[in-house]
Amino acid sequence: QVQLVESGGGLVQPGGSLRLSCAASGFTFSRYAMSWYRQAPGKERELVARITSPGIITHIAVAVKGRFTISRDNAKNTVYLQMNSLKPEDTAVYYCNALGLPGGYWGQGTQVTVSA
């Protein structure tokens, strides 16, 4: 059974940092590109970053370029999102997703709130 479990969110002040993790199970993690998305209140879910199965970053959203980076550890079946210089507009629920995995699975997400 496929599971994607996001963690690492929380409340952080502007300018702070967080590292999100997504632990995957139930499928061959190393075969899939992985993505981080986010959804702010009242807005559509948007793609934040994507990394290929061997670890090449293929997408970083313009809004977070230079501040966020994505990485993965195929031995741990985990993908990460390092978020630096956080801004209030980064406040959202962050989700991970396996690109092309049949079934379109999503985790429960992890809340990131950037506020003074």
Short mmCIF file of C-alpha atoms in Angstrom, two decimals:
data_model
loop_
_atom_site.label_atom_id
_atom_site.label_comp_id
_atom_site.label_asym_id
_atom_site.label_seq_id
_atom_site.Cartn_x
_atom_site.Cartn_y
_atom_site.Cartn_z
CA GLN A 1 0.00 0.00 0.00
CA VAL A 2 1.42 3.30 -1.11
CA GLN A 3 2.15 5.83 1.61
CA LEU A 4 3.63 9.32 1.45
CA VAL A 5 4.20 10.83 4.86
CA GLU A 6 5.26 14.46 5.02
CA SER A 7 6.82 15.95 8.13
CA GLY A 8 8.94 18.86 9.31
CA GLY A 9 6.49 21.70 9.02
CA GLY A 10 5.75 24.21 11.73
CA LEU A 11 5.64 27.86 12.69
CA VAL A 12 8.72 29.87 11.77
CA GLN A 13 9.57 33.55 11.71
CA PRO A 14 10.27 35.35 8.43
CA GLY A 15 13.84 34.69 7.39
CA GLY A 16 13.91 31.34 9.11
CA SER A 17 14.47 27.86 7.73
CA LEU A 18 12.72 24.52 7.72
CA ARG A 19 13.52 21.14 6.24
CA LEU A 20 10.59 19.07 5.11
CA SER A 21 10.78 15.31 4.70
CA CYS A 22 8.57 12.91 2.79
CA ALA A 23 8.92 9.24 3.64
CA ALA A 24 7.65 6.98 0.87
CA SER A 25 6.67 3.33 1.00
CA GLY A 26 4.70 0.79 -0.99
CA PHE A 27 6.37 1.42 -4.33
CA THR A 28 9.85 1.44 -5.85
CA PHE A 29 10.84 4.93 -4.78
CA SER A 30 14.09 5.02 -6.72
CA ARG A 31 12.25 4.66 -10.04
CA TYR A 32 10.14 7.78 -9.72
CA ALA A 33 10.73 11.47 -9.98
CA MET A 34 9.44 13.17 -6.86
CA SER A 35 7.84 16.55 -6.43
CA TRP A 36 6.89 18.97 -3.71
CA TYR A 37 3.69 20.95 -4.09
CA ARG A 38 2.06 23.50 -1.85
CA GLN A 39 -1.43 24.84 -1.38
CA ALA A 40 -2.17 28.09 0.37
CA PRO A 41 -5.66 28.92 1.68
CA GLY A 42 -7.96 29.85 -1.18
CA LYS A 43 -5.38 29.02 -3.83
CA GLU A 44 -4.73 26.11 -6.14
CA ARG A 45 -2.07 23.57 -5.44
CA GLU A 46 1.19 24.59 -7.13
CA LEU A 47 4.38 22.77 -8.02
CA VAL A 48 7.32 23.92 -5.93
CA ALA A 49 10.16 21.61 -6.91
CA ARG A 50 10.85 18.35 -8.72
CA ILE A 51 13.78 15.94 -8.74
CA THR A 52 14.38 13.00 -11.05
CA SER A 53 14.92 9.45 -9.86
CA PRO A 54 18.75 9.70 -9.89
CA GLY A 55 18.66 13.12 -8.23
CA ILE A 56 18.67 15.81 -10.92
CA ILE A 57 16.60 18.86 -10.07
CA THR A 58 14.33 19.65 -13.00
CA HIS A 59 12.08 22.31 -11.56
CA ILE A 60 12.21 25.01 -8.91
CA ALA A 61 9.34 27.48 -8.87
CA VAL A 62 10.30 31.07 -9.63
CA ALA A 63 8.83 32.21 -6.32
CA VAL A 64 11.24 30.05 -4.33
CA LYS A 65 14.32 29.97 -6.56
CA GLY A 66 17.47 30.66 -4.63
CA ARG A 67 15.75 29.92 -1.32
CA PHE A 68 14.46 26.33 -1.60
CA THR A 69 16.16 23.19 -2.79
CA ILE A 70 15.00 19.62 -3.21
CA SER A 71 17.02 16.48 -2.58
CA ARG A 72 16.45 12.78 -2.12
CA ASP A 73 17.96 9.74 -0.47
CA ASN A 74 16.97 6.64 -2.40
CA ALA A 75 18.43 4.40 0.30
CA LYS A 76 15.99 5.93 2.80
CA ASN A 77 13.05 6.30 0.37
CA THR A 78 12.86 9.94 1.38
CA VAL A 79 12.68 13.24 -0.45
CA TYR A 80 13.50 16.53 1.24
CA LEU A 81 12.69 20.19 0.75
CA GLN A 82 15.15 22.59 2.34
CA MET A 83 13.50 25.98 2.75
CA ASN A 84 15.60 29.01 3.65
CA SER A 85 14.82 32.72 3.93
CA LEU A 86 11.17 31.91 4.44
CA LYS A 87 8.58 34.57 3.70
CA PRO A 88 4.96 34.93 4.89
CA GLU A 89 3.82 34.08 1.36
CA ASP A 90 5.40 30.64 1.73
CA THR A 91 2.67 29.78 4.23
CA ALA A 92 0.86 26.72 2.90
CA VAL A 93 0.33 23.02 3.30
CA TYR A 94 3.20 21.22 1.58
CA TYR A 95 2.71 17.86 -0.13
CA CYS A 96 4.96 15.39 -1.88
CA ASN A 97 4.02 13.35 -4.92
CA ALA A 98 5.54 10.63 -7.06
CA LEU A 99 5.37 11.69 -10.70
CA GLY A 100 3.53 9.15 -12.80
CA LEU A 101 2.78 6.70 -10.01
CA PRO A 102 -0.53 5.03 -10.90
CA GLY A 103 -3.27 6.02 -8.51
CA GLY A 104 -2.23 9.63 -7.99
CA TYR A 105 -1.32 9.28 -4.34
CA TRP A 106 -0.91 12.23 -2.01
CA GLY A 107 0.11 12.38 1.60
CA GLN A 108 -1.67 14.30 4.32
CA GLY A 109 0.66 17.25 3.90
CA THR A 110 2.59 19.27 6.44
CA GLN A 111 1.62 22.80 7.45
CA VAL A 112 4.21 25.55 7.13
CA THR A 113 3.33 28.88 8.69
CA VAL A 114 5.67 31.85 8.33
CA SER A 115 4.73 34.61 10.70
CA ALA A 116 6.27 37.01 13.16
#
